Amino acid sequence: MPIYEYHCKGCGQDFEYLVLGGSEPDQCPVCKANTVCRLMSTCGFVSKGEGGETVSTSAGASSCTGCNATSCAGCGH
Ligand SMILES: [Zn+2]
């Protein structure tokens, strides 16, 4: 069973989620916000902007910020 790590941009919570049948969490289990982002290569700690530049994030808790410009399905902004 694939267990993925997710990160909530809203409250900064990291959590693991057992993905069954391709369904992914669209809500943070803590704050119920839909600002969760899977922590994988497409949504990693270093995100690339549309122009290929590295999108620097602040304070670590917002590591998913750059995903809006890439391909993180969980971060549809
Ligand atoms: Zn949250």
GROMACS .gro file of C-alpha atoms and ligand atoms in nm:
model
   78
    1MET     CA    1   0.000   0.000   0.000
    2PRO     CA    2   0.142   0.333  -0.095
    3ILE     CA    3   0.176   0.572   0.190
    4TYR     CA    4   0.265   0.922   0.092
    5GLU     CA    5   0.371   1.216   0.295
    6TYR     CA    6   0.171   1.532   0.268
    7HIS     CA    7   0.226   1.880   0.390
    8CYS     CA    8  -0.035   2.135   0.481
    9LYS     CA    9   0.048   2.488   0.384
   10GLY     CA   10  -0.224   2.620   0.607
   11CYS     CA   11  -0.094   2.501   0.940
   12GLY     CA   12   0.243   2.355   0.847
   13GLN     CA   13   0.145   2.005   0.952
   14ASP     CA   14   0.312   1.709   0.786
   15PHE     CA   15   0.115   1.388   0.779
   16GLU     CA   16   0.115   1.051   0.615
   17TYR     CA   17  -0.176   0.928   0.413
   18LEU     CA   18  -0.252   0.580   0.288
   19VAL     CA   19  -0.355   0.625  -0.071
   20LEU     CA   20  -0.618   0.373  -0.173
   21GLY     CA   21  -0.738   0.351  -0.529
   22GLY     CA   22  -0.558   0.666  -0.622
   23SER     CA   23  -0.764   0.882  -0.394
   24GLU     CA   24  -0.570   1.150  -0.222
   25PRO     CA   25  -0.652   1.370   0.072
   26ASP     CA   26  -0.789   1.706  -0.023
   27GLN     CA   27  -0.815   1.827   0.331
   28CYS     CA   28  -0.572   1.870   0.611
   29PRO     CA   29  -0.664   1.635   0.896
   30VAL     CA   30  -0.565   1.903   1.141
   31CYS     CA   31  -0.710   2.229   1.016
   32LYS     CA   32  -0.940   2.097   0.740
   33ALA     CA   33  -0.795   2.337   0.488
   34ASN     CA   34  -0.753   2.220   0.131
   35THR     CA   35  -0.396   2.334   0.117
   36VAL     CA   36  -0.232   1.997   0.134
   37CYS     CA   37   0.052   1.906  -0.094
   38ARG     CA   38   0.215   1.570  -0.153
   39LEU     CA   39   0.580   1.562  -0.066
   40MET     CA   40   0.731   1.400  -0.370
   41SER     CA   41   0.963   1.488  -0.650
   42THR     CA   42   0.697   1.697  -0.821
   43CYS     CA   43   0.635   1.877  -0.499
   44GLY     CA   44   0.964   1.869  -0.324
   45PHE     CA   45   1.158   2.089  -0.099
   46VAL     CA   46   1.297   2.280  -0.392
   47SER     CA   47   1.037   2.387  -0.642
   48LYS     CA   48   1.104   2.517  -0.987
   49GLY     CA   49   0.923   2.815  -1.126
   50GLU     CA   50   0.782   2.826  -1.475
   51GLY     CA   51   1.099   2.982  -1.603
   52GLY     CA   52   1.314   2.720  -1.439
   53GLU     CA   53   1.426   2.941  -1.160
   54THR     CA   54   1.436   2.808  -0.812
   55VAL     CA   55   1.148   2.935  -0.611
   56SER     CA   56   1.276   3.013  -0.270
   57THR     CA   57   1.036   2.967   0.013
   58SER     CA   58   1.026   3.119   0.352
   59ALA     CA   59   1.054   2.954   0.690
   60GLY     CA   60   1.037   2.602   0.552
   61ALA     CA   61   0.674   2.566   0.645
   62SER     CA   62   0.573   2.692   0.305
   63SER     CA   63   0.776   2.448   0.100
   64CYS     CA   64   0.486   2.392  -0.134
   65THR     CA   65   0.451   2.749  -0.248
   66GLY     CA   66   0.621   2.691  -0.579
   67CYS     CA   67   0.388   2.405  -0.665
   68ASN     CA   68   0.135   2.648  -0.798
   69ALA     CA   69   0.361   2.691  -1.095
   70THR     CA   70   0.452   2.329  -1.143
   71SER     CA   71   0.256   2.011  -1.114
   72CYS     CA   72   0.141   1.945  -0.762
   73ALA     CA   73  -0.215   1.824  -0.786
   74GLY     CA   74  -0.274   1.898  -0.422
   75CYS     CA   75  -0.184   2.262  -0.456
   76GLY     CA   76  -0.438   2.389  -0.706
   77HIS     CA   77  -0.436   2.744  -0.601
   78ZN      ZN   78  -0.350   2.209   0.809
   0.00000   0.00000   0.00000
